[in-house]
Short mmCIF file of C-alpha atoms in Angstrom, two decimals:
data_model
loop_
_atom_site.label_atom_id
_atom_site.label_comp_id
_atom_site.label_asym_id
_atom_site.label_seq_id
_atom_site.Cartn_x
_atom_site.Cartn_y
_atom_site.Cartn_z
CA MET C 18 23.80 -3.29 37.50
CA LEU C 19 25.35 -0.85 34.76
CA ARG C 20 28.92 0.93 35.79
CA VAL C 21 29.56 4.45 34.44
CA LEU C 22 32.99 5.94 34.75
CA PRO C 23 33.85 5.36 38.83
CA PHE C 24 30.73 5.16 40.14
CA ARG C 25 27.90 2.81 39.45
CA LEU C 26 24.18 3.36 39.53
CA ASP C 27 21.89 0.50 40.59
CA ILE C 28 18.76 -0.42 38.20
CA PRO C 29 15.94 -2.12 39.06
CA ALA C 30 15.35 -5.73 36.78
CA PRO C 31 12.30 -4.34 35.70
CA TRP C 32 13.55 -0.94 34.57
CA ARG C 33 16.41 -2.99 32.64
CA LYS C 34 14.36 -5.42 30.93
CA ALA C 35 12.14 -2.23 29.71
CA THR C 36 15.70 -0.53 28.68
CA ALA C 37 16.85 -3.77 26.60
CA LEU C 38 13.75 -4.09 24.58
CA ALA C 39 13.21 -0.05 24.08
CA TRP C 40 16.94 -0.04 22.67
CA PRO C 41 18.41 -2.96 21.16
CA ALA C 42 21.47 -3.19 19.80
CA ALA C 43 21.30 -2.69 16.01
CA SER C 44 21.18 -5.93 13.95
CA PRO C 45 24.29 -5.65 11.27
CA LEU C 46 21.83 -6.69 8.82
CA THR C 47 20.90 -3.30 9.09
CA ARG C 48 23.97 -1.25 8.52
CA PRO C 49 24.37 0.77 5.49
CA VAL C 50 27.08 -1.56 3.83
CA ALA C 51 25.01 -4.52 4.58
CA VAL C 52 22.03 -2.95 2.52
CA ALA C 53 23.99 -1.71 -0.14
CA GLY C 54 25.46 -5.55 -0.43
CA LEU C 55 21.99 -6.53 -0.41
CA LEU C 56 20.82 -4.07 -3.62
CA LEU C 57 23.94 -5.52 -5.27
CA LEU C 58 23.02 -9.09 -5.00
CA PHE C 59 19.60 -8.55 -5.90
CA ALA C 60 20.85 -6.85 -9.26
CA LEU C 61 23.13 -9.62 -9.98
CA VAL C 62 20.14 -12.30 -9.12
CA TRP C 63 17.58 -10.57 -11.07
CA LEU C 64 19.77 -9.00 -13.88
CA GLY C 65 21.08 -12.85 -14.33
CA HIS C 66 17.99 -14.11 -14.45
CA LEU C 67 15.99 -11.86 -16.83
CA GLN C 68 19.04 -11.81 -19.33
CA SER C 69 18.82 -15.88 -19.38
CA VAL C 70 15.20 -16.34 -19.90
CA ALA C 71 14.49 -13.45 -22.27
CA LEU C 72 15.06 -14.11 -26.00
CA THR C 73 14.46 -10.32 -26.48
CA VAL C 74 15.21 -7.45 -24.30
CA PRO C 75 12.45 -5.27 -23.05
CA MET C 76 10.03 -3.24 -25.58
CA ASP C 77 11.43 -0.10 -23.90
CA ASN C 78 15.00 -1.05 -24.03
CA VAL C 79 14.92 -1.32 -27.59
CA GLU C 80 12.99 2.10 -28.21
CA GLN C 81 15.70 3.66 -26.43
CA TRP C 82 18.44 1.88 -28.20
CA VAL C 83 16.94 3.00 -31.62
CA TRP C 84 16.96 6.67 -30.56
CA SER C 85 20.01 6.48 -28.79
CA HIS C 86 21.53 6.42 -32.28
CA SER C 87 21.15 10.69 -32.24
CA LEU C 88 21.53 13.33 -29.47
CA GLN C 89 18.02 15.12 -30.21
CA TRP C 90 16.25 17.88 -27.73
CA GLY C 91 13.49 15.69 -27.92
CA TYR C 92 12.14 12.75 -29.54
CA HIS C 93 8.84 11.75 -31.13
CA LYS C 94 7.21 10.22 -28.09
CA HIS C 95 9.04 11.52 -24.92
CA PRO C 96 11.35 14.15 -23.51
CA PRO C 97 15.01 13.39 -24.14
CA LEU C 98 16.94 12.66 -20.80
CA PRO C 99 16.41 8.71 -20.92
CA THR C 100 17.86 8.47 -24.20
CA TRP C 101 20.84 10.87 -23.29
CA GLY C 102 21.53 8.64 -20.44
CA LEU C 103 21.80 5.36 -22.76
CA TRP C 104 23.96 7.54 -25.19
CA LEU C 105 26.05 8.33 -22.55
CA ALA C 106 26.50 4.87 -21.25
CA HIS C 107 26.94 3.16 -24.82
CA GLN C 108 30.35 5.58 -24.87
CA VAL C 109 31.36 4.34 -21.64
CA ALA C 110 29.99 0.77 -21.86
CA GLY C 111 29.69 -0.07 -25.61
CA LYS C 112 26.36 -0.55 -27.31
CA HIS C 113 25.27 -3.86 -25.88
CA ALA C 114 21.78 -4.97 -24.97
CA LEU C 115 23.11 -5.24 -21.29
CA THR C 116 24.01 -1.71 -21.13
CA ALA C 117 20.38 -0.63 -20.84
CA ALA C 118 19.56 -3.41 -18.28
CA VAL C 119 22.24 -2.49 -16.01
CA LEU C 120 21.68 1.36 -16.12
CA GLY C 121 17.85 0.62 -15.42
CA ALA C 122 18.67 -1.37 -12.61
CA LEU C 123 20.97 1.53 -11.57
CA CYS C 124 18.32 4.17 -11.86
CA ALA C 125 15.67 1.79 -9.83
CA LEU C 126 17.96 0.82 -7.02
CA ALA C 127 19.40 4.70 -6.34
CA SER C 128 15.67 5.68 -6.04
CA VAL C 129 15.63 2.97 -3.15
CA GLY C 130 18.88 4.13 -1.94
CA PHE C 131 17.46 7.74 -1.57
CA MET C 132 14.50 5.98 0.41
CA TYR C 133 16.47 4.19 2.56
CA GLN C 134 18.70 7.02 3.43
CA LEU C 135 15.76 9.16 4.15
CA LEU C 136 14.10 6.86 6.14
CA ARG C 137 17.15 6.04 8.46
CA GLN C 138 17.21 9.67 9.19
CA MET C 139 13.49 10.08 10.05
CA TRP C 140 13.48 6.51 11.98
CA SER C 141 15.56 3.43 12.83
CA PRO C 142 17.89 1.60 10.73
CA PHE C 143 15.56 -1.48 11.13
CA ALA C 144 12.60 0.41 9.64
CA ALA C 145 14.58 1.77 6.82
CA TRP C 146 15.94 -2.04 6.22
CA LEU C 147 12.40 -3.38 6.29
CA ALA C 148 11.35 -0.49 3.90
CA VAL C 149 13.90 -1.67 1.29
CA LEU C 150 13.13 -5.23 1.50
CA ALA C 151 9.39 -4.81 1.14
CA THR C 152 10.23 -2.32 -2.08
CA LEU C 153 12.22 -4.87 -3.77
CA SER C 154 9.56 -7.23 -3.63
CA ILE C 155 7.19 -4.86 -5.85
CA THR C 156 7.24 -6.24 -9.04
CA PHE C 157 7.77 -2.95 -10.78
CA TYR C 158 11.09 -3.34 -9.36
CA SER C 159 11.93 -6.90 -9.40
CA GLY C 160 10.49 -8.26 -12.55
CA ARG C 161 11.17 -5.73 -14.16
CA LEU C 162 14.77 -4.62 -13.37
CA ASN C 163 16.33 -4.86 -16.72
CA TYR C 164 13.81 -2.31 -17.97
CA TYR C 165 15.51 1.42 -19.00
CA ASN C 166 12.54 3.58 -19.92
CA HIS C 167 11.10 7.26 -19.16
CA ASN C 168 9.09 5.73 -15.94
CA ILE C 169 13.03 4.59 -14.35
CA THR C 170 14.57 8.02 -14.83
CA LEU C 171 11.48 9.69 -13.69
CA MET C 172 11.35 7.21 -10.63
CA LEU C 173 14.86 8.50 -9.92
CA CYS C 174 14.04 12.47 -10.01
CA VAL C 175 10.88 11.56 -7.77
CA SER C 176 12.89 10.13 -5.31
CA LEU C 177 15.61 12.73 -5.06
CA THR C 178 12.91 15.34 -4.90
CA VAL C 179 11.43 13.77 -1.99
CA TYR C 180 14.83 13.52 -0.36
CA CYS C 181 15.42 17.05 -1.09
CA TRP C 182 12.11 18.29 0.29
CA TRP C 183 12.82 16.64 3.63
CA GLN C 184 16.16 18.25 3.71
CA ILE C 185 14.81 21.61 3.00
CA LEU C 186 12.10 21.32 5.87
CA GLN C 187 14.73 20.29 8.06
CA SER C 188 17.65 22.71 7.20
CA GLY C 189 16.03 25.18 4.83
CA LYS C 190 19.81 25.23 3.57
CA THR C 191 20.23 26.78 0.02
CA ARG C 192 21.89 23.90 -1.54
CA TRP C 193 18.81 21.38 -1.30
CA TRP C 194 16.87 23.98 -3.22
CA ILE C 195 19.54 23.95 -5.79
CA THR C 196 19.44 20.35 -6.03
CA LEU C 197 15.41 20.32 -5.72
CA GLY C 198 15.54 22.70 -8.88
CA LEU C 199 17.96 20.62 -10.87
CA ALA C 200 15.50 17.37 -9.82
CA ALA C 201 12.51 19.22 -11.26
CA GLY C 202 14.33 20.18 -14.37
CA LEU C 203 15.59 16.45 -15.18
CA GLY C 204 12.30 15.23 -13.73
CA MET C 205 10.42 17.21 -16.74
CA LEU C 206 12.97 16.08 -19.16
CA SER C 207 12.52 12.65 -18.06
CA LYS C 208 8.37 12.29 -18.34
CA TYR C 209 5.79 15.02 -17.91
CA GLN C 210 4.05 13.09 -15.49
CA TYR C 211 6.89 14.44 -13.10
CA LEU C 212 3.98 17.33 -12.61
CA LEU C 213 2.40 14.70 -10.18
CA VAL C 214 4.67 16.09 -7.46
CA LEU C 215 3.06 19.55 -7.62
CA LEU C 216 0.22 18.86 -5.13
CA PRO C 217 2.90 16.82 -2.51
CA SER C 218 5.35 20.09 -3.22
CA ALA C 219 3.00 22.78 -2.80
CA MET C 220 2.38 21.07 0.87
CA CYS C 221 5.63 21.08 1.46
CA LEU C 222 5.50 24.67 0.24
CA LEU C 223 2.84 25.92 2.99
CA TRP C 224 4.39 24.08 5.77
CA LEU C 225 7.44 26.62 5.19
CA ARG C 226 4.86 29.41 5.12
CA PRO C 227 7.02 31.47 2.28
CA TRP C 228 4.70 34.21 2.58
CA ALA C 229 6.25 34.75 6.02
CA SER C 230 9.68 34.41 5.27
CA ARG C 231 11.71 36.57 2.26
CA GLN C 232 14.76 33.77 2.22
CA VAL C 233 12.10 30.91 1.84
CA ALA C 234 10.16 32.86 -0.99
CA ALA C 235 13.71 33.75 -2.41
CA GLN C 236 14.82 30.34 -2.43
CA ALA C 237 11.77 28.91 -4.03
CA PHE C 238 11.93 31.01 -6.82
CA LEU C 239 15.61 29.79 -7.16
CA ALA C 240 14.73 26.15 -7.36
CA LEU C 241 12.06 27.46 -10.10
CA GLY C 242 14.10 29.21 -12.13
CA ILE C 243 16.91 26.35 -12.50
CA ALA C 244 14.04 23.79 -13.33
CA ALA C 245 12.75 26.08 -16.00
CA LEU C 246 16.25 26.89 -17.26
CA LEU C 247 16.85 23.00 -17.57
CA PHE C 248 13.39 22.80 -19.28
CA LEU C 249 14.02 25.72 -21.75
CA PRO C 250 15.84 23.86 -24.70
CA HIS C 251 13.54 21.08 -24.94
CA GLY C 252 10.77 23.48 -24.26
CA LEU C 253 11.63 25.80 -27.54
CA TRP C 254 11.92 22.49 -29.28
CA LEU C 255 8.47 21.52 -28.41
CA LEU C 256 6.84 24.17 -30.17
CA THR C 257 8.55 23.73 -33.39
CA ARG C 258 6.31 20.31 -32.69
CA ALA C 259 3.10 21.81 -31.82
CA ALA C 260 1.36 21.47 -35.17
CA GLY C 261 2.48 17.70 -35.35
CA ASP C 262 3.99 14.57 -34.08
CA GLY C 263 5.74 14.85 -30.65
CA PRO C 264 5.73 14.07 -27.10
CA LEU C 265 2.64 16.28 -25.94
CA ALA C 266 0.71 14.81 -29.10
CA TYR C 267 1.69 11.53 -28.09
CA ALA C 268 0.98 11.92 -24.45
CA MET C 269 -2.40 13.20 -25.30
CA HIS C 270 -3.01 10.42 -27.53
CA THR C 271 -2.19 7.66 -24.86
CA ALA C 272 -4.04 9.31 -22.54
CA LYS C 273 -6.94 10.54 -23.96
CA PRO C 274 -10.56 9.79 -22.52
CA THR C 275 -11.67 6.10 -24.53
CA LEU C 276 -14.85 6.13 -22.46
CA PRO C 277 -17.72 7.71 -24.32
CA GLY C 278 -21.14 7.15 -23.87
CA ALA C 279 -24.39 7.62 -21.13
CA HIS C 280 -22.31 5.50 -18.91
CA ALA C 281 -18.89 7.45 -19.39
CA MET C 282 -18.49 8.15 -15.67
CA VAL C 283 -19.48 4.91 -14.21
CA LEU C 284 -16.90 3.38 -16.64
CA ALA C 285 -14.08 5.96 -15.70
CA MET C 286 -14.58 4.81 -12.49
CA GLN C 287 -14.28 1.38 -12.99
CA HIS C 288 -11.20 1.78 -14.96
CA SER C 289 -9.49 4.03 -12.64
CA GLY C 290 -10.63 1.70 -9.94
CA ILE C 291 -8.91 -1.76 -11.63
CA TRP C 292 -5.97 0.60 -12.11
CA LEU C 293 -5.65 1.74 -8.23
CA LEU C 294 -6.38 -2.02 -7.30
CA ASP C 295 -3.51 -3.27 -9.80
CA LEU C 296 -1.29 -0.93 -8.35
CA VAL C 297 -2.00 -1.68 -4.73
CA LEU C 298 -3.09 -5.42 -4.95
CA ASN C 299 -0.97 -6.55 -7.79
CA ARG C 300 2.19 -4.93 -8.53
CA CYS C 301 2.51 -4.04 -4.68
CA LEU C 302 1.07 -7.20 -3.04
CA PRO C 303 4.42 -9.03 -2.31
CA ALA C 304 5.39 -5.89 -0.53
CA LEU C 305 2.17 -5.79 1.77
CA LEU C 306 2.92 -9.55 2.36
CA VAL C 307 6.15 -8.58 3.53
CA LEU C 308 5.04 -6.00 5.83
CA LEU C 309 1.72 -7.69 6.96
CA VAL C 310 3.89 -10.81 8.36
CA VAL C 311 6.43 -8.70 10.22
CA LYS C 312 3.79 -6.59 11.57
CA GLY C 313 2.28 -9.94 12.75
CA LEU C 314 5.87 -11.37 14.25
CA LEU C 315 6.38 -7.99 16.00
CA HIS C 316 3.04 -8.26 17.83
CA ARG C 317 3.69 -11.73 18.97
CA SER C 318 7.35 -10.89 20.04
CA SER C 319 6.43 -7.97 22.40
CA PRO C 320 3.45 -5.48 22.13
CA THR C 321 5.95 -2.71 23.96
CA ALA C 322 8.59 -2.57 21.46
CA GLU C 323 7.90 0.69 20.42
CA ALA C 324 9.12 3.81 20.20
CA ALA C 325 7.55 7.18 20.95
CA GLU C 326 5.91 8.70 18.20
CA THR C 327 7.18 11.76 16.06
CA ARG C 328 5.00 14.83 17.12
CA ALA C 329 5.07 18.17 15.77
CA PRO C 330 2.52 21.34 16.19
CA PRO C 331 -0.43 21.43 14.16
CA GLY C 332 0.32 22.41 10.72
CA LYS C 333 3.84 21.36 10.69
CA ALA C 334 5.69 18.39 9.01
CA THR C 335 6.43 14.93 10.58
CA PRO C 336 7.97 12.21 9.10
CA GLU C 337 4.67 10.26 9.43
CA LYS C 338 2.56 13.43 7.88
CA PHE C 339 5.57 13.92 5.06
CA LEU C 340 5.47 10.37 3.96
CA LEU C 341 1.57 9.68 3.81
CA LEU C 342 1.68 12.97 1.77
CA TRP C 343 4.27 11.39 -0.80
CA GLY C 344 2.73 7.97 -0.70
CA LEU C 345 -0.59 8.16 -1.29
CA LEU C 346 -1.18 11.73 -3.00
CA PRO C 347 0.25 10.93 -6.62
CA PRO C 348 -1.50 7.36 -7.00
CA LEU C 349 -4.64 8.90 -5.69
CA THR C 350 -4.31 11.89 -8.15
CA ILE C 351 -3.75 9.69 -11.10
CA THR C 352 -7.01 8.03 -9.95
CA ALA C 353 -8.63 10.84 -9.81
CA LEU C 354 -7.51 12.00 -13.35
CA GLY C 355 -9.09 8.82 -14.32
CA VAL C 356 -12.18 9.55 -12.95
CA GLY C 357 -12.51 13.04 -13.56
CA LEU C 358 -11.17 13.27 -17.06
CA GLY C 359 -11.92 9.89 -17.96
CA MET C 360 -8.19 9.49 -19.25
CA ASP C 361 -7.17 6.02 -20.26
CA LEU C 362 -4.68 5.37 -17.13
CA GLN C 363 -1.91 3.28 -18.14
CA MET C 364 -0.72 0.51 -15.79
CA GLN C 365 3.16 1.28 -15.78
CA TRP C 366 2.28 4.76 -14.42
CA GLY C 367 2.45 3.66 -10.83
CA THR C 368 6.33 2.62 -11.47
CA ALA C 369 7.89 6.08 -10.67
CA PHE C 370 5.57 6.55 -7.40
CA ALA C 371 5.24 2.71 -6.04
CA LEU C 372 7.87 2.79 -3.44
CA TRP C 373 6.92 5.53 -1.72
CA LEU C 374 3.44 3.56 -0.74
CA VAL C 375 6.05 1.17 1.24
CA PRO C 376 6.60 3.70 4.28
CA ALA C 377 3.33 5.25 3.69
CA ALA C 378 1.76 1.10 4.45
CA MET C 379 4.65 0.89 7.50
CA VAL C 380 3.06 4.39 9.03
CA LEU C 381 -0.70 2.99 8.51
CA LEU C 382 0.66 -0.44 10.10
CA LYS C 383 2.64 1.37 12.94
CA LEU C 384 5.80 -0.50 11.61
CA HIS C 385 8.00 2.71 11.23
CA ARG C 386 7.72 2.67 15.39
CA ALA C 387 8.85 -0.58 15.89
CA GLN C 388 11.66 -1.76 17.83
CA PRO C 389 12.55 -5.79 16.91
CA THR C 390 14.17 -8.04 19.02
CA ARG C 391 17.35 -9.42 17.63
CA TRP C 392 16.24 -12.39 15.96
CA LEU C 393 13.35 -10.43 13.69
CA PRO C 394 15.90 -8.72 11.12
CA TRP C 395 16.84 -12.43 10.02
CA ALA C 396 13.22 -13.58 10.22
CA THR C 397 12.58 -10.77 7.72
CA LEU C 398 15.25 -11.47 5.76
CA GLY C 399 14.07 -15.62 5.22
CA ILE C 400 10.47 -13.77 4.34
CA PHE C 401 12.34 -11.76 1.48
CA VAL C 402 14.05 -14.52 0.44
CA LEU C 403 11.30 -16.76 0.29
CA VAL C 404 8.91 -13.94 -1.72
CA GLN C 405 11.78 -13.24 -4.06
CA ALA C 406 12.03 -17.25 -4.89
CA LEU C 407 8.39 -17.32 -5.25
CA LEU C 408 8.68 -14.18 -7.87
CA LEU C 409 12.03 -16.01 -9.73
CA ALA C 410 9.59 -19.26 -9.73
CA GLU C 411 6.79 -17.21 -11.35
CA SER C 412 9.03 -15.40 -13.90
CA TRP C 413 10.56 -18.65 -15.23
CA SER C 414 7.04 -20.35 -15.57
CA THR C 415 6.38 -17.65 -17.89
CA SER C 416 9.11 -17.68 -19.91
CA ALA C 417 10.46 -19.15 -23.37
CA ALA C 418 12.09 -22.06 -20.96
CA GLY C 419 9.24 -22.60 -18.48
CA CYS C 420 6.15 -24.44 -18.38
CA CYS C 421 3.70 -21.87 -18.85
CA THR C 422 4.83 -20.04 -21.55
CA ASN C 423 2.95 -16.88 -22.67
CA ASN C 424 2.98 -14.50 -25.59
CA LYS C 425 5.00 -11.88 -23.55
CA TRP C 426 7.35 -9.77 -25.77
CA ARG C 427 9.90 -11.40 -23.83
CA ASN C 428 9.33 -14.52 -25.56
CA PHE C 429 9.64 -13.19 -29.00
CA ASP C 430 12.44 -14.75 -30.81
CA SER C 431 13.84 -12.00 -32.02
CA PRO C 432 17.46 -13.34 -32.67
CA GLY C 433 16.05 -16.03 -34.54
CA LEU C 434 14.56 -13.85 -37.06
CA ALA C 435 17.70 -11.75 -37.05
CA ARG C 436 19.77 -15.25 -38.23
CA GLU C 437 16.75 -15.74 -40.66
CA LEU C 438 17.27 -12.39 -42.34
CA ASP C 439 21.21 -12.52 -42.25
CA ALA C 440 21.22 -15.78 -44.16
CA ALA C 441 18.37 -14.62 -46.65
CA ALA C 442 19.41 -10.89 -47.42
CA ARG C 443 22.94 -10.15 -46.48
CA ASP C 444 24.47 -11.17 -49.70
CA GLN C 445 22.14 -8.93 -51.54
CA MET C 446 22.87 -6.00 -49.45
CA GLY C 447 26.40 -6.31 -50.26
CA GLY C 448 27.37 -7.84 -47.19
CA GLN C 449 26.13 -4.85 -44.62
CA PHE C 450 22.99 -4.05 -43.37
CA ASN C 451 22.60 -0.17 -42.83
CA VAL C 452 19.00 0.68 -42.25
CA LEU C 453 16.47 -1.16 -41.56
CA ALA C 454 12.38 -0.18 -41.97
CA GLY C 455 9.43 -1.39 -40.78
CA PRO C 456 7.48 -1.49 -37.21
CA VAL C 457 9.87 -0.13 -34.75
CA ASN C 458 9.78 -2.79 -31.98
CA VAL C 459 10.50 -5.69 -34.12
CA VAL C 460 12.97 -4.19 -36.25
CA GLY C 461 14.77 -2.46 -33.48
CA ALA C 462 14.83 -5.52 -31.74
CA ILE C 463 16.26 -7.80 -35.02
CA ALA C 464 18.79 -4.51 -35.70
CA MET C 465 20.17 -5.13 -31.88
CA ALA C 466 20.72 -8.54 -32.72
CA LEU C 467 22.40 -8.29 -36.02
CA PRO C 468 26.36 -8.34 -36.07
CA ASP C 469 26.57 -4.72 -37.27
CA GLN C 470 23.58 -3.22 -35.45
CA PRO C 471 21.85 -1.62 -38.50
CA ARG C 472 19.71 1.99 -37.85
CA VAL C 473 16.06 2.00 -37.52
CA LEU C 474 13.76 3.93 -39.84
CA ILE C 475 11.00 4.22 -37.30
CA ASP C 476 7.48 3.09 -39.45
CA ALA C 477 9.56 3.83 -42.52
CA ARG C 478 9.04 7.71 -41.51
CA PRO C 479 12.40 9.89 -41.71
CA ASP C 480 10.29 12.67 -40.06
CA ILE C 481 10.62 10.95 -36.66
CA SER C 482 13.80 8.95 -37.30
CA PRO C 483 16.38 11.91 -37.25
CA TRP C 484 19.53 9.77 -37.03
CA ILE C 485 19.04 9.26 -40.70
CA ASN C 486 19.55 11.53 -43.26
CA ALA C 487 17.56 11.04 -46.52
CA ASP C 488 20.55 10.59 -48.69
CA GLU C 489 21.38 7.42 -47.22
CA LEU C 490 17.79 5.88 -48.19
CA PHE C 491 19.26 5.89 -52.18
CA GLY C 492 22.45 3.87 -50.77
CA SER C 493 22.63 0.07 -50.77
CA GLY C 494 21.89 -1.99 -47.40
CA VAL C 495 18.49 -0.64 -46.90
CA VAL C 496 15.72 -3.38 -46.03
CA GLN C 497 12.32 -3.55 -44.98
CA LEU C 498 10.73 -5.91 -42.79
CA LEU C 499 6.99 -7.26 -43.47
CA PRO C 500 4.76 -8.74 -40.93
CA PRO C 501 3.32 -12.23 -41.42
CA GLY C 502 0.14 -11.77 -43.91
CA THR C 503 1.42 -8.26 -45.70
CA THR C 504 2.34 -9.00 -49.33
CA LEU C 505 4.17 -5.97 -51.27
CA PRO C 506 5.69 -6.05 -54.77
CA GLY C 507 9.34 -7.77 -54.68
CA ALA C 508 8.89 -8.90 -50.88
CA SER C 509 11.10 -12.28 -50.37
CA PRO C 510 9.37 -14.79 -47.41
CA LEU C 511 11.33 -15.95 -44.37
CA PRO C 512 10.79 -19.13 -42.58
CA SER C 513 9.31 -17.74 -39.68
CA GLY C 514 6.26 -16.25 -41.92
CA TRP C 515 7.92 -12.57 -41.93
CA SER C 516 9.10 -11.17 -45.38
CA TRP C 517 12.07 -8.51 -46.33
CA ARG C 518 12.59 -6.37 -49.55
CA ILE C 519 14.98 -3.81 -50.52
CA PHE C 520 13.78 -0.51 -49.40
CA THR C 521 13.94 2.43 -51.24
CA PRO C 522 12.90 6.48 -51.01
CA ASP C 523 10.10 5.61 -53.71
CA ASP C 524 8.32 3.60 -50.74
CA LEU C 525 7.85 6.56 -48.37
#
């Protein structure tokens, strides 16, 4: 029996039961403040773990640290936005190794936050919360949470793009077109792989029918103009590098076809299939396991506890169509590029798009329509905690402190090598290391570990190290590090097998 104002309305018992199933009280776990707390706790646990088990910070963090010594319109391998972000963070928080790790975590979790807000608008608090738990189980965002690179900033720009497109489809307000233009410009300044949003963006534009609306056409051109204006300085800089080293040359070299011969197509299909399987059944496998277990629990609890599916006229956007578009099209496009062009697909290329596979999987599993019982959020949280515990245990076991230590970069003892160099060479350098030359990753990690944090001459090349003036190479405190097995005149060995020598401009 329900009481409403001064009168009462009698509802038969079966209808009362159905109403309770269809609209259960929202769990406190699914509220925005609880989700924010979960993200914060997740960051603290994983960053604390990764910082404690790694001897050396991630290779990409080293690279960005080296580049952040100078603000440029572009760098020899990538566009400038990630480096600009780290430079700014260094001005605020100091030039510490932890700064890049925290910045990378903030970008990743902000991307998840955009997804959560979007799914909360589209579906229900529980569905949005479930998507967050599954996404945090993707190994790109757990075991690599301390990574800061172009893929992480691209991920944030892609998530903002997806969020803006849905707001545009729902409201058509100009402010969302402006934000979309900003996201597109910043995305291209992060990584040229942002172009993978073109196909799903084109579909969103078709839903809006710009040829039938002058306002939509004008707004689309406004967004395009903002993006072009943001990219213009870097684009002009690229023209100065067209004939030499630069981000475009590096991108073409990285993705160049490496599968020649009569069976090139078969090899390309095999290589691309492995890439897709690695993304779905390796990187995203923990997320899929979370979703499948929850699907099983829902089926056992109540087969009728589902809300009505969103419907729209043919050719119009629904949340389900929209999320399938953004979840499936980018990874399938990457796979198609591998098959059609024989491109050498890099495993990390899925980083920026993997989180949108989660809502797409929820649509396919019909989890987006689920209305859970009161106990299911707690059971789901338990599943998530178990998955995270297993991931943490695997991460620890392969670390330098674990039982199955491997040759991963994080187990390279750069602090130990820095101490060897410091003890052997500081006195001959006049008490100060100013510049280190040599293999950029190793030298950069050693430079980060030294007290004076010298700048790095990348591969002994001033042309791609604009933070070092040529005149500085004539001064003191310039050291070259040589890998084991390398012999050059004047080299002095270190206990680890590496060697060092005083570097001069005559060595260029």
